[in-house]
Amino acid sequence: MADKRGSRPHPRGRRPAGENTRAALLDAARAEFTERGFDGATVRAIAQRAGVDAAMVNHWFGGKDGLFVAAMEIPVNPEEIVHRILDGDPQQAAERLLRTFLSVWDTNGGGALTALARSVASHEQAAQMMREFLSGMVFGPVVSAVAPDQLELRAALCGTQVLGLGMIRYVIRLEPLASAEHNTVVAAIAPNLQRYLTGVL
Amino acid sequence: MADKRGSRPHPRGRRPAGENTRAALLDAARAEFTERGFDGATVRAIAQRAGVDAAMVNHWFGGKDGLFVAAMEIPVNPEEIVHRILDGDPQQAAERLLRTFLSVWDTNGGGALTALARSVASHEQAAQMMREFLSGMVFGPVVSAVAPDQLELRAALCGTQVLGLGMIRYVIRLEPLASAEHNTVVAAIAPNLQRYLTGVL
DNA sequence: GTCTATACAACGATAGAC
DNA sequence: GTCTATCGTTGTATAGAC
């Protein structure tokens, strides 16, 4: 189109050390995977968003798959989340757990959860990551600290309620839960979740 | 049924009126969308599975989108499901509801649910269909028949628990829920679901 | 001078549209 | 059946850091 020379946007060759192409690709990949899922996101779009060439994906991550696993490292610190949930009365752990998830998901309108659902349903790799993350990093530690028995079953049950809430509220967007205040959601769901944590099954 | 050219699986030219190309395409589309999701399923594979030419998709449905909306009509009869759930003690409606969903999903290993999750997360159109299906065809009628108040909220809450169970058991495949017997699942979850149906919120 | 991060071009495959 | 667009990937020349 623009035949006029003179403004080449990206000169070739090694860039100054301060510009970190790898980090830019990771940021762009998180955004694109979040918005379009694994299949929908294209290597070219990610590279363009990062302001670099698509070949850099291969150079730094070996391909689209490598970029995906590198980018989907959970940004929030699970240990901090678990600590917040466990700090206080164990009989109110469910309420704190719910408020924590609601806050995290609400920050970006559930976009991250939508992307996660897409990736999990489309990619066995993502399903395995989700499996390990849920049981190992979040519900596992919480259940270990507050539950009397059947730790694995309780952790999985908590997963059903929390993930289901996320799907209905943020992905399906079914009213009135989609627009409900945090207090309303907590009042309705926390008692059930508390039974999974410490109640009799 | 003898064909003049016996060995040829698909003779050229217009087929006899009895063979319904449109229906064959719908069946094939349901199977492919179920196995691969919307983006993963290809028009060519669907047409091949139906034993017709890919151009028939355009002719009958105007394109891939039209075929999708036509194919995703729910195959099971919701009225029959609702009737089964409502037949009996309202205080055990949650158990019957759970057993119904477990039976439906177990018949194909959760493949339909996985495809649904993929489609819902990827397409606002599918999310809207899911919304209308959940509130209008399944939980809506059930809640209307057994719940004392807050019908819409109760329906959405039931959605969180049932859909969450499906995601954990069939999509994420988190143990021990993924391999648990129906009785085990029902014993753990039915009391919580029953609270959403008829309990105090 | 050497190394390497980078941009660019092109390839083979495959999709949906017509 | 053909066409066109676009995908992920690969090969290669180059510019700048070391």
Short mmCIF file of C-alpha atoms (C1' of nucleotides) in Angstrom, two decimals:
data_model
loop_
_atom_site.label_atom_id
_atom_site.label_comp_id
_atom_site.label_asym_id
_atom_site.label_seq_id
_atom_site.Cartn_x
_atom_site.Cartn_y
_atom_site.Cartn_z
CA MET A 1 0.00 0.00 0.00
CA ALA A 2 2.19 2.80 1.24
CA ASP A 3 5.03 2.76 -1.20
CA LYS A 4 6.76 5.60 0.55
CA ARG A 5 9.90 4.36 2.10
CA GLY A 6 11.63 5.80 5.06
CA SER A 7 9.55 4.61 7.99
CA ARG A 8 10.37 0.99 8.55
CA PRO A 9 8.59 0.19 11.79
CA HIS A 10 10.88 -2.57 12.95
CA PRO A 11 14.49 -2.56 11.90
CA ARG A 12 16.08 -5.94 11.66
CA GLY A 13 18.78 -7.24 13.87
CA ARG A 14 19.28 -7.60 17.54
CA ARG A 15 17.39 -5.06 19.60
CA PRO A 16 18.85 -3.18 22.56
CA ALA A 17 19.10 -5.29 25.67
CA GLY A 18 16.36 -3.36 27.45
CA GLU A 19 13.60 -4.49 25.10
CA ASN A 20 12.45 -7.88 26.19
CA THR A 21 10.75 -9.61 23.31
CA ARG A 22 10.05 -12.73 25.31
CA ALA A 23 8.10 -10.88 27.99
CA ALA A 24 6.17 -8.90 25.39
CA LEU A 25 5.16 -12.13 23.69
CA LEU A 26 4.00 -13.61 26.98
CA ASP A 27 1.83 -10.58 27.74
CA ALA A 28 0.34 -10.55 24.27
CA ALA A 29 -0.24 -14.30 24.38
CA ARG A 30 -2.13 -14.05 27.68
CA ALA A 31 -4.34 -11.35 26.22
CA GLU A 32 -5.03 -13.18 22.96
CA PHE A 33 -5.58 -16.57 24.59
CA THR A 34 -7.89 -14.85 27.07
CA GLU A 35 -9.96 -13.20 24.37
CA ARG A 36 -10.06 -15.95 21.79
CA GLY A 37 -9.04 -19.24 23.39
CA PHE A 38 -6.31 -21.55 22.20
CA ASP A 39 -7.62 -22.36 18.74
CA GLY A 40 -8.96 -18.89 18.09
CA ALA A 41 -5.76 -17.11 18.99
CA THR A 42 -3.26 -16.98 16.15
CA VAL A 43 0.49 -16.84 16.42
CA ARG A 44 0.52 -13.96 13.99
CA ALA A 45 -1.95 -11.91 15.99
CA ILE A 46 -0.02 -12.51 19.20
CA ALA A 47 3.23 -11.49 17.56
CA GLN A 48 1.67 -8.37 16.08
CA ARG A 49 0.24 -7.42 19.45
CA ALA A 50 3.68 -7.84 20.97
CA GLY A 51 5.15 -5.73 18.17
CA VAL A 52 7.49 -8.47 16.97
CA ASP A 53 7.64 -11.03 14.22
CA ALA A 54 5.69 -14.29 14.34
CA ALA A 55 8.90 -16.25 13.98
CA MET A 56 9.86 -15.12 17.46
CA VAL A 57 7.25 -17.47 18.86
CA ASN A 58 9.14 -20.38 17.43
CA HIS A 59 12.47 -18.97 18.42
CA TRP A 60 11.57 -18.42 22.06
CA PHE A 61 8.94 -21.05 22.78
CA GLY A 62 9.34 -23.68 20.09
CA GLY A 63 5.86 -23.14 18.73
CA LYS A 64 2.31 -22.26 19.65
CA ASP A 65 2.02 -25.03 22.23
CA GLY A 66 5.12 -23.94 24.08
CA LEU A 67 3.90 -20.37 24.14
CA PHE A 68 0.58 -21.51 25.54
CA VAL A 69 2.00 -23.43 28.45
CA ALA A 70 4.42 -20.62 29.19
CA ALA A 71 1.72 -17.98 29.05
CA MET A 72 -0.90 -19.81 31.10
CA GLU A 73 1.13 -19.70 34.28
CA ILE A 74 -1.39 -18.43 36.77
CA PRO A 75 -0.68 -14.73 37.39
CA VAL A 76 -2.16 -14.58 40.88
CA ASN A 77 -0.27 -16.10 43.75
CA PRO A 78 -2.15 -19.17 44.96
CA GLU A 79 -0.36 -19.22 48.30
CA GLU A 80 -1.55 -15.75 49.11
CA ILE A 81 -5.11 -16.69 48.20
CA VAL A 82 -5.00 -19.80 50.35
CA HIS A 83 -3.55 -17.82 53.24
CA ARG A 84 -6.36 -15.28 53.02
CA ILE A 85 -8.97 -18.03 53.05
CA LEU A 86 -7.46 -19.84 56.01
CA ASP A 87 -7.03 -16.71 58.11
CA GLY A 88 -10.01 -16.75 60.46
CA ASP A 89 -12.82 -18.95 61.65
CA PRO A 90 -12.83 -22.27 59.75
CA GLN A 91 -16.62 -22.20 59.82
CA GLN A 92 -16.52 -19.08 57.64
CA ALA A 93 -13.84 -20.33 55.28
CA ALA A 94 -16.43 -20.91 52.57
CA GLU A 95 -17.53 -17.30 52.67
CA ARG A 96 -13.95 -16.06 52.39
CA LEU A 97 -13.28 -18.52 49.58
CA LEU A 98 -16.29 -17.29 47.64
CA ARG A 99 -15.44 -13.63 48.14
CA THR A 100 -11.90 -14.26 46.99
CA PHE A 101 -12.98 -15.91 43.76
CA LEU A 102 -15.67 -13.32 43.10
CA SER A 103 -13.13 -10.54 43.49
CA VAL A 104 -10.58 -12.17 41.22
CA TRP A 105 -13.07 -12.98 38.49
CA ASP A 106 -14.88 -9.65 38.67
CA THR A 107 -11.70 -7.71 38.03
CA ASN A 108 -11.81 -8.49 34.34
CA GLY A 109 -15.47 -9.37 33.88
CA GLY A 110 -14.81 -13.10 33.87
CA GLY A 111 -12.73 -12.94 30.72
CA ALA A 112 -9.99 -15.03 32.23
CA LEU A 113 -12.49 -17.67 33.29
CA THR A 114 -14.08 -17.73 29.85
CA ALA A 115 -10.71 -18.25 28.26
CA LEU A 116 -9.91 -20.94 30.77
CA ALA A 117 -13.17 -22.75 30.05
CA ARG A 118 -12.45 -22.60 26.36
CA SER A 119 -8.93 -23.88 26.75
CA VAL A 120 -9.91 -26.59 29.20
CA ALA A 121 -12.66 -27.90 26.94
CA SER A 122 -10.46 -27.76 23.86
CA HIS A 123 -7.11 -28.93 25.16
CA GLU A 124 -6.41 -31.98 27.28
CA GLN A 125 -3.18 -30.25 28.24
CA ALA A 126 -5.13 -27.37 29.72
CA ALA A 127 -7.49 -29.77 31.47
CA GLN A 128 -4.54 -31.43 33.15
CA MET A 129 -3.15 -28.06 34.21
CA MET A 130 -6.53 -27.10 35.63
CA ARG A 131 -6.73 -30.42 37.45
CA GLU A 132 -3.37 -29.99 39.10
CA PHE A 133 -4.03 -26.34 39.88
CA LEU A 134 -7.37 -26.97 41.54
CA SER A 135 -6.41 -29.96 43.64
CA GLY A 136 -2.83 -29.00 44.34
CA MET A 137 -2.78 -25.24 44.69
CA VAL A 138 -6.19 -24.08 45.85
CA PHE A 139 -8.78 -26.50 47.16
CA GLY A 140 -6.26 -29.09 48.27
CA PRO A 141 -4.48 -26.87 50.82
CA VAL A 142 -7.72 -25.30 52.01
CA VAL A 143 -9.40 -28.65 52.53
CA SER A 144 -6.32 -30.07 54.24
CA ALA A 145 -6.46 -27.25 56.76
CA VAL A 146 -10.14 -27.30 57.64
CA ALA A 147 -11.71 -30.63 56.65
CA PRO A 148 -11.93 -33.59 58.99
CA ASP A 149 -11.85 -36.39 56.41
CA GLN A 150 -12.30 -37.37 52.75
CA LEU A 151 -9.99 -34.59 51.67
CA GLU A 152 -9.91 -35.37 47.98
CA LEU A 153 -13.66 -35.79 47.69
CA ARG A 154 -14.27 -32.52 49.53
CA ALA A 155 -11.80 -30.71 47.32
CA ALA A 156 -13.51 -31.97 44.18
CA LEU A 157 -16.93 -31.05 45.54
CA CYS A 158 -15.75 -27.53 46.27
CA GLY A 159 -14.55 -27.44 42.70
CA THR A 160 -18.01 -28.27 41.39
CA GLN A 161 -19.64 -25.43 43.31
CA VAL A 162 -17.02 -22.76 42.66
CA LEU A 163 -16.43 -23.59 39.03
CA GLY A 164 -20.17 -23.92 38.44
CA LEU A 165 -20.73 -20.49 39.91
CA GLY A 166 -18.08 -19.11 37.59
CA MET A 167 -19.64 -20.75 34.55
CA ILE A 168 -23.17 -19.55 35.32
CA ARG A 169 -22.22 -16.03 36.41
CA TYR A 170 -19.46 -15.17 33.96
CA VAL A 171 -19.65 -17.49 30.96
CA ILE A 172 -23.35 -18.28 30.56
CA ARG A 173 -24.32 -15.04 32.32
CA LEU A 174 -27.58 -16.39 33.66
CA GLU A 175 -29.62 -13.92 35.69
CA PRO A 176 -30.09 -13.07 38.46
CA LEU A 177 -26.70 -14.50 39.43
CA ALA A 178 -24.86 -12.73 36.65
CA SER A 179 -25.65 -9.29 38.09
CA ALA A 180 -26.06 -10.18 41.76
CA GLU A 181 -24.10 -8.41 44.48
CA HIS A 182 -21.32 -10.34 46.14
CA ASN A 183 -23.29 -10.40 49.38
CA THR A 184 -26.26 -12.01 47.66
CA VAL A 185 -24.12 -14.66 46.04
CA VAL A 186 -22.30 -15.41 49.27
CA ALA A 187 -25.50 -15.65 51.29
CA ALA A 188 -26.94 -18.17 48.85
CA ILE A 189 -23.92 -20.35 48.18
CA ALA A 190 -21.60 -20.14 51.18
CA PRO A 191 -23.67 -22.51 53.36
CA ASN A 192 -23.54 -25.20 50.68
CA LEU A 193 -19.84 -24.70 50.13
CA GLN A 194 -19.23 -24.82 53.86
CA ARG A 195 -20.87 -28.22 53.98
CA TYR A 196 -18.40 -29.47 51.37
CA LEU A 197 -15.55 -28.10 53.48
CA THR A 198 -16.44 -29.12 57.00
CA GLY A 199 -19.95 -30.61 57.02
CA VAL A 200 -21.10 -34.20 57.11
CA LEU A 201 -21.17 -35.73 53.64
CA MET B 1 -32.77 -51.91 -2.30
CA ALA B 2 -30.70 -53.31 -5.17
CA ASP B 3 -28.73 -50.65 -6.92
CA LYS B 4 -28.04 -50.94 -10.62
CA ARG B 5 -24.41 -50.13 -9.97
CA GLY B 6 -24.34 -52.06 -6.74
CA SER B 7 -20.75 -51.36 -5.68
CA ARG B 8 -20.90 -47.59 -5.79
CA PRO B 9 -21.72 -46.24 -2.32
CA HIS B 10 -23.09 -42.91 -3.51
CA PRO B 11 -24.53 -42.76 -7.01
CA ARG B 12 -24.49 -39.44 -8.77
CA GLY B 13 -27.49 -37.31 -9.45
CA ARG B 14 -30.55 -36.51 -7.49
CA ARG B 15 -31.25 -39.06 -4.79
CA PRO B 16 -34.67 -40.64 -4.29
CA ALA B 17 -36.99 -38.46 -2.28
CA GLY B 18 -36.90 -40.85 0.66
CA GLU B 19 -33.23 -40.17 1.46
CA ASN B 20 -33.06 -36.97 3.39
CA THR B 21 -29.76 -35.23 2.87
CA ARG B 22 -30.68 -32.47 5.25
CA ALA B 23 -31.29 -34.86 8.13
CA ALA B 24 -28.08 -36.73 7.41
CA LEU B 25 -26.17 -33.46 7.57
CA LEU B 26 -27.79 -32.57 10.88
CA ASP B 27 -26.85 -35.91 12.42
CA ALA B 28 -23.30 -35.67 11.16
CA ALA B 29 -23.03 -32.08 12.34
CA ARG B 30 -24.15 -32.99 15.85
CA ALA B 31 -21.54 -35.71 15.99
CA GLU B 32 -18.71 -33.55 14.68
CA PHE B 33 -19.58 -30.50 16.76
CA THR B 34 -19.81 -32.79 19.79
CA GLU B 35 -16.41 -34.30 19.18
CA ARG B 36 -14.50 -31.24 18.04
CA GLY B 37 -16.44 -28.11 18.98
CA PHE B 38 -17.48 -25.38 16.61
CA ASP B 39 -14.09 -24.23 15.42
CA GLY B 40 -12.62 -27.71 15.33
CA ALA B 41 -15.40 -29.21 13.25
CA THR B 42 -15.00 -28.67 9.52
CA VAL B 43 -17.71 -28.42 6.91
CA ARG B 44 -15.90 -30.96 4.81
CA ALA B 45 -15.69 -33.55 7.58
CA ILE B 46 -19.35 -33.11 8.40
CA ALA B 47 -20.33 -33.51 4.76
CA GLN B 48 -18.13 -36.56 4.36
CA ARG B 49 -19.61 -38.10 7.48
CA ALA B 50 -23.07 -37.49 6.08
CA GLY B 51 -22.04 -39.02 2.79
CA VAL B 52 -22.85 -35.91 0.78
CA ASP B 53 -20.94 -33.08 -0.84
CA ALA B 54 -19.74 -30.12 1.18
CA ALA B 55 -21.72 -27.79 -1.04
CA MET B 56 -24.90 -29.20 0.45
CA VAL B 57 -24.11 -27.34 3.68
CA ASN B 58 -24.35 -24.09 1.84
CA HIS B 59 -27.43 -25.19 -0.04
CA TRP B 60 -29.41 -26.26 3.01
CA PHE B 61 -28.10 -24.06 5.79
CA GLY B 62 -26.39 -21.12 4.12
CA GLY B 63 -23.05 -21.91 5.68
CA LYS B 64 -21.33 -23.27 8.74
CA ASP B 65 -23.12 -20.93 11.15
CA GLY B 66 -26.55 -21.91 9.91
CA LEU B 67 -25.70 -25.57 10.21
CA PHE B 68 -24.52 -25.03 13.78
CA VAL B 69 -27.68 -23.39 15.01
CA ALA B 70 -29.79 -25.98 13.24
CA ALA B 71 -27.78 -28.88 14.65
CA MET B 72 -27.58 -27.70 18.25
CA GLU B 73 -31.26 -28.19 18.85
CA ILE B 74 -31.21 -30.35 21.94
CA PRO B 75 -31.83 -33.97 20.94
CA VAL B 76 -33.25 -35.13 24.27
CA ASN B 77 -36.77 -34.18 25.14
CA PRO B 78 -36.67 -31.69 28.01
CA GLU B 79 -40.32 -32.18 28.87
CA GLU B 80 -39.78 -35.85 29.50
CA ILE B 81 -36.80 -35.09 31.72
CA VAL B 82 -38.72 -32.53 33.71
CA HIS B 83 -41.62 -34.93 34.10
CA ARG B 84 -39.33 -37.63 35.46
CA ILE B 85 -37.81 -35.23 37.96
CA LEU B 86 -41.17 -33.96 39.20
CA ASP B 87 -42.69 -37.42 39.56
CA GLY B 88 -42.38 -38.19 43.27
CA ASP B 89 -41.55 -36.60 46.58
CA PRO B 90 -40.49 -32.96 46.07
CA GLN B 91 -37.96 -33.41 48.87
CA GLN B 92 -36.13 -35.93 46.69
CA ALA B 93 -36.35 -33.96 43.48
CA ALA B 94 -32.66 -33.04 43.75
CA GLU B 95 -31.65 -36.69 43.81
CA ARG B 96 -33.76 -37.49 40.75
CA LEU B 97 -32.40 -34.43 38.98
CA LEU B 98 -28.83 -35.48 39.66
CA ARG B 99 -29.39 -39.05 38.58
CA THR B 100 -31.02 -37.85 35.37
CA PHE B 101 -28.09 -35.65 34.42
CA LEU B 102 -25.54 -38.29 35.40
CA SER B 103 -27.28 -40.83 33.20
CA VAL B 104 -27.50 -38.51 30.22
CA TRP B 105 -23.90 -37.36 30.47
CA ASP B 106 -22.48 -40.80 31.19
CA THR B 107 -23.98 -42.26 28.02
CA ASN B 108 -21.27 -40.72 25.88
CA GLY B 109 -18.58 -40.10 28.46
CA GLY B 110 -19.36 -36.42 28.80
CA GLY B 111 -18.46 -35.70 25.20
CA ALA B 112 -21.61 -33.71 24.64
CA LEU B 113 -20.94 -31.62 27.72
CA THR B 114 -17.37 -30.96 26.65
CA ALA B 115 -18.55 -29.79 23.26
CA LEU B 116 -21.19 -27.66 24.91
CA ALA B 117 -18.63 -26.03 27.19
CA ARG B 118 -16.44 -25.29 24.22
CA SER B 119 -19.25 -23.80 22.20
CA VAL B 120 -20.63 -21.79 25.11
CA ALA B 121 -17.26 -20.29 25.93
CA SER B 122 -16.50 -19.55 22.30
CA HIS B 123 -19.77 -18.22 20.96
CA GLU B 124 -22.15 -15.74 22.52
CA GLN B 125 -24.83 -17.34 20.38
CA ALA B 126 -24.28 -20.67 22.09
CA ALA B 127 -24.22 -18.96 25.49
CA GLN B 128 -27.60 -17.42 24.80
CA MET B 129 -28.99 -20.77 23.73
CA MET B 130 -27.65 -22.35 26.89
CA ARG B 131 -29.15 -19.56 28.96
CA GLU B 132 -32.58 -20.01 27.45
CA PHE B 133 -32.34 -23.79 27.66
CA LEU B 134 -31.35 -23.86 31.33
CA SER B 135 -33.83 -21.32 32.63
CA GLY B 136 -36.67 -22.06 30.25
CA MET B 137 -36.59 -25.79 29.64
CA VAL B 138 -35.02 -27.50 32.64
CA PHE B 139 -34.47 -25.69 35.90
CA GLY B 140 -37.23 -23.18 35.33
CA PRO B 141 -40.05 -25.72 35.19
CA VAL B 142 -38.59 -27.81 38.00
CA VAL B 143 -38.16 -24.84 40.30
CA SER B 144 -41.61 -23.54 39.46
CA ALA B 145 -43.09 -26.83 40.57
CA VAL B 146 -41.25 -27.34 43.85
CA ALA B 147 -39.78 -24.04 45.07
CA PRO B 148 -41.62 -21.69 47.40
CA ASP B 149 -40.07 -18.40 46.27
CA GLN B 150 -37.17 -16.70 44.44
CA LEU B 151 -37.71 -18.95 41.46
CA GLU B 152 -35.14 -17.38 39.17
CA LEU B 153 -32.41 -17.28 41.79
CA ARG B 154 -33.04 -20.90 42.73
CA ALA B 155 -32.92 -21.96 39.10
CA ALA B 156 -29.60 -20.20 38.59
CA LEU B 157 -28.19 -21.72 41.78
CA CYS B 158 -29.18 -25.19 40.61
CA GLY B 159 -27.38 -24.38 37.40
CA THR B 160 -24.15 -23.63 39.27
CA GLN B 161 -24.19 -26.96 41.09
CA VAL B 162 -25.23 -29.15 38.17
CA LEU B 163 -23.05 -27.49 35.57
CA GLY B 164 -20.13 -27.40 38.00
CA LEU B 165 -20.49 -31.11 38.61
CA GLY B 166 -20.45 -31.69 34.88
CA MET B 167 -17.33 -29.59 34.40
CA ILE B 168 -15.40 -31.26 37.23
CA ARG B 169 -16.50 -34.81 36.46
CA TYR B 170 -16.49 -34.85 32.67
CA VAL B 171 -14.39 -31.97 31.38
CA ILE B 172 -11.68 -31.47 34.00
CA ARG B 173 -12.00 -35.09 35.14
CA LEU B 174 -10.91 -34.39 38.69
CA GLU B 175 -10.77 -37.42 40.94
CA PRO B 176 -12.38 -38.92 42.90
CA LEU B 177 -15.53 -37.41 41.37
CA ALA B 178 -14.58 -38.36 37.84
CA SER B 179 -14.76 -42.07 38.61
CA ALA B 180 -17.24 -42.05 41.48
CA GLU B 181 -20.38 -44.18 41.41
CA HIS B 182 -23.65 -42.40 40.88
CA ASN B 183 -24.70 -43.22 44.43
CA THR B 184 -21.59 -41.57 45.83
CA VAL B 185 -22.12 -38.43 43.79
CA VAL B 186 -25.77 -38.23 44.71
CA ALA B 187 -25.10 -38.76 48.40
CA ALA B 188 -22.59 -35.92 48.44
CA ILE B 189 -24.35 -33.36 46.24
CA ALA B 190 -28.10 -34.00 46.46
CA PRO B 191 -28.51 -32.37 49.90
CA ASN B 192 -26.90 -29.16 48.65
CA LEU B 193 -28.95 -29.16 45.48
CA GLN B 194 -32.10 -29.81 47.45
CA ARG B 195 -31.39 -26.69 49.49
CA TYR B 196 -31.30 -24.68 46.27
CA LEU B 197 -34.63 -26.18 45.26
CA THR B 198 -36.68 -26.06 48.41
CA GLY B 199 -34.48 -24.96 51.32
CA VAL B 200 -34.10 -21.61 53.00
CA LEU B 201 -31.68 -19.36 51.13
"C1'" DG C 1 35.16 -11.07 14.24
"C1'" DT C 2 31.57 -13.93 16.37
"C1'" DC C 3 27.20 -14.76 18.05
"C1'" DT C 4 22.40 -14.27 18.08
"C1'" DA C 5 18.07 -11.90 18.30
"C1'" DT C 6 15.51 -10.29 14.83
"C1'" DA C 7 12.62 -9.38 10.41
"C1'" DC C 8 11.07 -11.00 6.19
"C1'" DA C 9 9.71 -14.26 2.66
"C1'" DA C 10 7.89 -18.31 1.44
"C1'" DC C 11 6.08 -23.10 2.02
"C1'" DG C 12 2.59 -26.70 2.59
"C1'" DA C 13 -1.74 -27.55 4.55
"C1'" DT C 14 -6.38 -26.58 5.07
"C1'" DA C 15 -10.26 -23.81 5.84
"C1'" DG C 16 -14.82 -21.59 4.00
"C1'" DA C 17 -16.88 -19.40 0.13
"C1'" DC C 18 -18.60 -19.43 -4.38
"C1'" DG D 1 -14.24 -28.29 -8.21
"C1'" DT D 2 -11.77 -23.88 -7.88
"C1'" DC D 3 -10.44 -19.91 -5.60
"C1'" DT D 4 -8.73 -17.19 -2.00
"C1'" DA D 5 -7.41 -16.36 2.58
"C1'" DT D 6 -4.88 -17.59 6.48
"C1'" DC D 7 -2.90 -20.72 9.45
"C1'" DG D 8 1.70 -22.65 11.83
"C1'" DT D 9 6.07 -23.26 10.59
"C1'" DT D 10 10.76 -22.96 8.38
"C1'" DG D 11 14.74 -20.92 5.99
"C1'" DT D 12 17.74 -17.14 5.59
"C1'" DA D 13 19.79 -12.59 5.45
"C1'" DT D 14 20.98 -8.88 8.56
"C1'" DA D 15 22.02 -5.68 12.25
"C1'" DG D 16 23.60 -4.95 16.56
"C1'" DA D 17 25.54 -6.70 21.05
"C1'" DC D 18 29.66 -8.73 22.82
#
